[in-house]
Amino acid sequence: MISLYDTLTGEVRPLTLREEGRVALYACGPTVYDHPHLGHARSALTYDVLRRYLEWRGLDVRHVANITDIDDNIINRARDEGSTESEVAVEWEAVYIDAMAALNVLDPHDRPRATEWVTEMVDFVARIMDAGVAYTTPTGVYLRVRDVPGYSDLVHRDLDDLRASAGARVEVDEAKEDPLDFALWKAAKPDEPSWPSPWGPGRPGWHIECVAMSLGILGDDFDIHGGGNDLVFPHHTNERAEALAVGRSFARHWVHNAMLNIEGTKMSKSLGNYRTVVEMLDEHPDNGRAFRLLVLQTHYRKTMEVNADLMASARAACQRLDALARRASVLNRPPESLGPRDLDESAVDAFNTAMDDDLGTPQAVAVIFETLRRANAALDRGADDAEVLAATVTNLAGALGVAVDAARRGADAGDAAIDDMVARRQAAREARDWATADALRDELSALGVVVEDTPAGPIWRRA
RNA sequence: GCGCCGGUGCCCGAGCGGACCAAGGGAACGGCCUGCAAAGCCGUAAAGCCGCGGGUUCAAAUCCCGCCCGGCGCUCCA
């Protein structure tokens, strides 16, 4: 049985599905107006791993991740660049999608864009108005929070308490009845993109988009709603209020991933430690995979640390995965020839047990590396179970989206020059000309190439 | 200020009442293997009182109280 922490109830509880065998998952995506940063990556990876694991367990998952392509940031960016909101959104959405692909994040089944759902949003707002829990002001349409029972349940804070701190950072709009009330529809300002509505031209409030799209695509009572824990309030709280206001059942389970720190402190532009996914990826060809492993090694609900040393150690760990695959590739039954049914049972059980318990990826990764050691030991003594153990490592890593690649000798191989040097070194070795062999190895080393001698001949890889 | 989450070895990070495993990854050191290496295996960590101080319990890293430190959130804004 798979259990997950549910933000609403504040406890780890069994995942009870709306429909047997099928999971409807909605994860909040980014607002596209700038480079995606490592926080976006962690969030996307969290739900990618959740989705992959559910599928690994045989469930049929429908994963929806939205793209917010209209909001203040986009409008400001367009204004600064002298371009249009649409151009900004299209440009940055492409960057985001490329970055996620580089991280081996599976494409969600649906990637709805806010601007394509405006009609549904207007309709949703209208129904909230009909329900009598919203009102209009010169600046837009607002939801009357006090009319929604249980409004603050998701944040686990008292309503008065919330109200008391409202406005601590942002000025309160005087026209609102209550400082907690929030915009469902924003009246158009000059030079801003707008859509027609019963309340005049304007654009949708942020929260209405996710309700309209999640309910619109997945239907009432869908299974899991996820996002960064910074979205618990106000975003998810308000989404939920909108759904409740019209009497619709919203998410059955709320999942939130934690933030990340860079060099021990929170990542922020003002501190200058703001890191984008593209920068991270550019620093090393294997960083995409290494970052995923790093994310997996910390539980998703805990703030994680990222720095250059940790990236390097994650890369080293990934190398061990590949090293095993290289050794195993010469076996009678290499890893790719064995399927999920042929794997080491104790390892798979331990892996599933860890993952079933609120996505225990750190323990799951530990199981993979313990199995890796067992596989290498079996290989050393030529034991029969080496094949199964090696395949287990590859499959379990794959279930988490970590690619294991025996052929990873530098994707940019084709380096005929290096192949040639390696061959000359091997010839020298066979002639017992150690001086020449070692000199060649030194040259290769200077090029960042490591040579490994195996029973099947030398193989090389980039350090 | 209010709410929530954290503080475990050189670094990261599991564990969250009890068999002494305080997992796993990285780094370091020793051994085996190797022509020598690399990879791999085995083993080690003369300082881990598991942030500090109390308490509960036969038993606490794991529960309770206080304190210190870090992080996140505190409406139309990741």
Coordinates of N, CA and C in Angstrom, one line a residue, chain A residues 147-223:
Chain A
D147 N -17.0 33.4 3.8 CA -18.1 32.6 3.4 C -17.8 31.1 3.0
V148 N -16.5 30.8 3.1 CA -16.0 29.5 2.7 C -15.6 28.7 4.0
P149 N -16.4 27.9 4.5 CA -16.1 27.1 5.7 C -14.8 26.3 5.5
G150 N -14.0 26.4 6.5 CA -12.7 25.6 6.5 C -11.7 26.2 5.5
Y151 N -11.8 27.5 5.2 CA -11.0 28.2 4.3 C -9.5 27.9 4.6
S152 N -9.1 28.1 5.9 CA -7.7 28.0 6.2 C -7.2 26.6 6.6
D153 N -8.0 25.6 6.4 CA -7.6 24.3 6.9 C -6.3 23.8 6.3
L154 N -6.0 24.1 5.0 CA -4.8 23.6 4.4 C -3.5 24.2 5.0
V155 N -3.6 25.5 5.4 CA -2.4 26.1 6.1 C -2.4 25.8 7.6
H156 N -3.4 25.2 8.1 CA -3.5 24.9 9.5 C -3.2 26.2 10.4
R157 N -3.9 27.2 10.0 CA -3.8 28.4 10.8 C -5.2 29.0 11.0
D158 N -5.3 29.6 12.1 CA -6.6 30.2 12.5 C -6.9 31.4 11.6
L159 N -8.2 31.5 11.2 CA -8.5 32.6 10.2 C -8.1 34.0 10.8
D160 N -8.4 34.2 12.0 CA -8.1 35.5 12.6 C -6.6 35.8 12.6
D161 N -5.9 34.7 12.8 CA -4.5 34.8 12.9 C -3.9 35.1 11.5
L162 N -4.5 34.5 10.5 CA -4.1 34.8 9.1 C -4.4 36.2 8.8
R163 N -5.6 36.6 9.2 CA -6.0 38.0 8.9 C -5.1 39.0 9.6
A164 N -4.7 38.7 10.8 CA -3.8 39.6 11.5 C -2.5 39.9 10.8
S165 N -2.0 38.9 10.2 CA -0.7 39.1 9.5 C -0.9 39.5 8.0
A166 N -2.2 39.5 7.6 CA -2.4 39.9 6.2 C -1.9 41.4 6.0
G167 N -1.3 41.6 4.9 CA -0.8 43.0 4.7 C 0.5 43.3 5.3
A168 N 1.1 42.2 5.9 CA 2.4 42.4 6.5 C 3.5 42.8 5.5
R169 N 3.3 42.2 4.3 CA 4.3 42.5 3.2 C 3.7 43.2 2.0
V170 N 2.4 43.1 1.9 CA 1.8 43.8 0.7 C 0.6 44.7 1.1
E171 N 0.5 45.8 0.5 CA -0.6 46.7 0.9 C -1.9 46.1 0.6
V172 N -2.8 46.3 1.5 CA -4.1 45.8 1.3 C -5.0 46.8 0.4
D173 N -5.7 46.1 -0.5 CA -6.6 46.9 -1.3 C -7.8 47.4 -0.5
E174 N -8.0 48.7 -0.4 CA -9.0 49.2 0.5 C -10.4 48.8 0.1
A175 N -10.6 48.5 -1.2 CA -12.0 48.2 -1.7 C -12.5 46.9 -1.2
K176 N -11.6 46.0 -0.8 CA -12.0 44.7 -0.4 C -12.7 44.7 1.0
E177 N -13.6 43.8 1.1 CA -14.4 43.7 2.4 C -13.5 43.2 3.5
D178 N -12.6 42.3 3.1 CA -11.8 41.7 4.1 C -10.4 41.5 3.5
P179 N -9.4 41.8 4.3 CA -8.0 41.7 3.7 C -7.7 40.4 3.1
L180 N -8.4 39.3 3.6 CA -8.1 38.0 3.1 C -8.7 37.7 1.7
D181 N -9.7 38.5 1.4 CA -10.4 38.2 0.1 C -9.4 38.4 -1.0
F182 N -9.6 37.5 -2.0 CA -8.6 37.6 -3.1 C -9.3 37.7 -4.5
A183 N -8.5 38.1 -5.5 CA -9.1 38.4 -6.8 C -9.3 37.1 -7.6
L184 N -10.5 37.1 -8.1 CA -10.9 36.0 -9.0 C -10.7 36.5 -10.5
W185 N -11.0 37.7 -10.6 CA -10.9 38.4 -11.9 C -10.4 39.8 -11.7
K186 N -9.3 40.1 -12.5 CA -8.7 41.5 -12.3 C -9.2 42.4 -13.5
A187 N -9.7 43.5 -13.1 CA -10.2 44.5 -14.1 C -9.0 44.9 -14.9
A188 N -9.2 45.1 -16.2 CA -8.0 45.5 -17.1 C -7.5 46.8 -16.8
K189 N -6.2 47.0 -16.8 CA -5.6 48.3 -16.7 C -5.1 48.6 -18.1
P190 N -4.9 49.9 -18.3 CA -4.5 50.3 -19.7 C -3.2 49.5 -20.2
D191 N -3.2 49.2 -21.4 CA -2.1 48.5 -22.0 C -1.8 47.1 -21.5
E192 N -2.8 46.5 -20.9 CA -2.6 45.2 -20.4 C -3.5 44.3 -21.3
P193 N -3.0 43.0 -21.5 CA -3.9 42.1 -22.2 C -5.1 41.9 -21.4
S194 N -6.2 41.7 -22.1 CA -7.5 41.5 -21.4 C -8.4 40.6 -22.2
W195 N -9.4 40.0 -21.5 CA -10.4 39.2 -22.2 C -11.8 39.7 -21.7
P196 N -12.8 39.5 -22.5 CA -14.1 40.0 -22.1 C -14.7 39.2 -21.0
S197 N -15.6 39.8 -20.2 CA -16.2 39.0 -19.2 C -17.5 39.7 -18.7
P198 N -18.3 39.1 -18.0 CA -19.6 39.8 -17.5 C -19.2 41.0 -16.6
W199 N -18.0 41.0 -16.1 CA -17.6 42.1 -15.2 C -16.7 43.1 -15.9
G200 N -16.7 43.0 -17.2 CA -15.9 44.0 -18.0 C -14.6 43.3 -18.4
P201 N -13.8 43.9 -19.2 CA -12.6 43.3 -19.7 C -11.6 43.2 -18.6
G202 N -10.8 42.1 -18.6 CA -9.8 41.9 -17.5 C -9.1 40.6 -17.8
R203 N -8.5 40.1 -16.7 CA -7.8 38.9 -16.8 C -8.0 38.1 -15.6
P204 N -7.8 36.7 -15.7 CA -8.1 35.9 -14.5 C -7.1 36.1 -13.4
G205 N -7.5 35.8 -12.2 CA -6.7 35.9 -11.0 C -5.8 34.6 -11.1
W206 N -4.8 34.5 -10.4 CA -3.8 33.4 -10.5 C -4.5 32.1 -10.1
H207 N -5.2 32.1 -9.0 CA -5.6 30.8 -8.4 C -6.7 30.2 -9.3
I208 N -7.5 31.0 -10.0 CA -8.6 30.4 -10.7 C -8.2 29.5 -11.8
E209 N -7.0 29.8 -12.3 CA -6.5 29.0 -13.5 C -6.3 27.5 -13.1
C210 N -5.7 27.3 -12.0 CA -5.4 25.9 -11.6 C -6.7 25.1 -11.3
V211 N -7.7 25.8 -10.7 CA -8.9 25.1 -10.4 C -9.6 24.7 -11.7
A212 N -9.7 25.7 -12.6 CA -10.4 25.5 -13.8 C -9.8 24.4 -14.6
M213 N -8.5 24.4 -14.7 CA -7.7 23.4 -15.5 C -7.7 22.0 -14.8
S214 N -7.5 22.0 -13.5 CA -7.4 20.7 -12.9 C -8.7 20.0 -12.9
L215 N -9.7 20.7 -12.5 CA -11.1 20.1 -12.5 C -11.6 19.9 -14.0
G216 N -11.2 20.8 -14.8 CA -11.6 20.7 -16.2 C -11.0 19.4 -16.9
I217 N -9.8 19.1 -16.6 CA -9.1 18.0 -17.3 C -9.3 16.7 -16.5
L218 N -9.1 16.8 -15.2 CA -9.1 15.6 -14.4 C -10.5 15.3 -13.8
G219 N -11.3 16.3 -13.7 CA -12.6 16.1 -13.1 C -12.6 16.2 -11.6
D220 N -13.8 16.3 -11.0 CA -14.0 16.4 -9.6 C -13.3 15.3 -8.8
D221 N -12.8 15.7 -7.6 CA -12.4 14.7 -6.7 C -11.1 13.9 -7.3
F222 N -10.3 14.7 -8.0 CA -9.1 14.0 -8.6 C -8.2 13.7 -7.4
D223 N -7.2 12.8 -7.7 CA -6.4 12.2 -6.6 C -5.4 13.1 -5.9

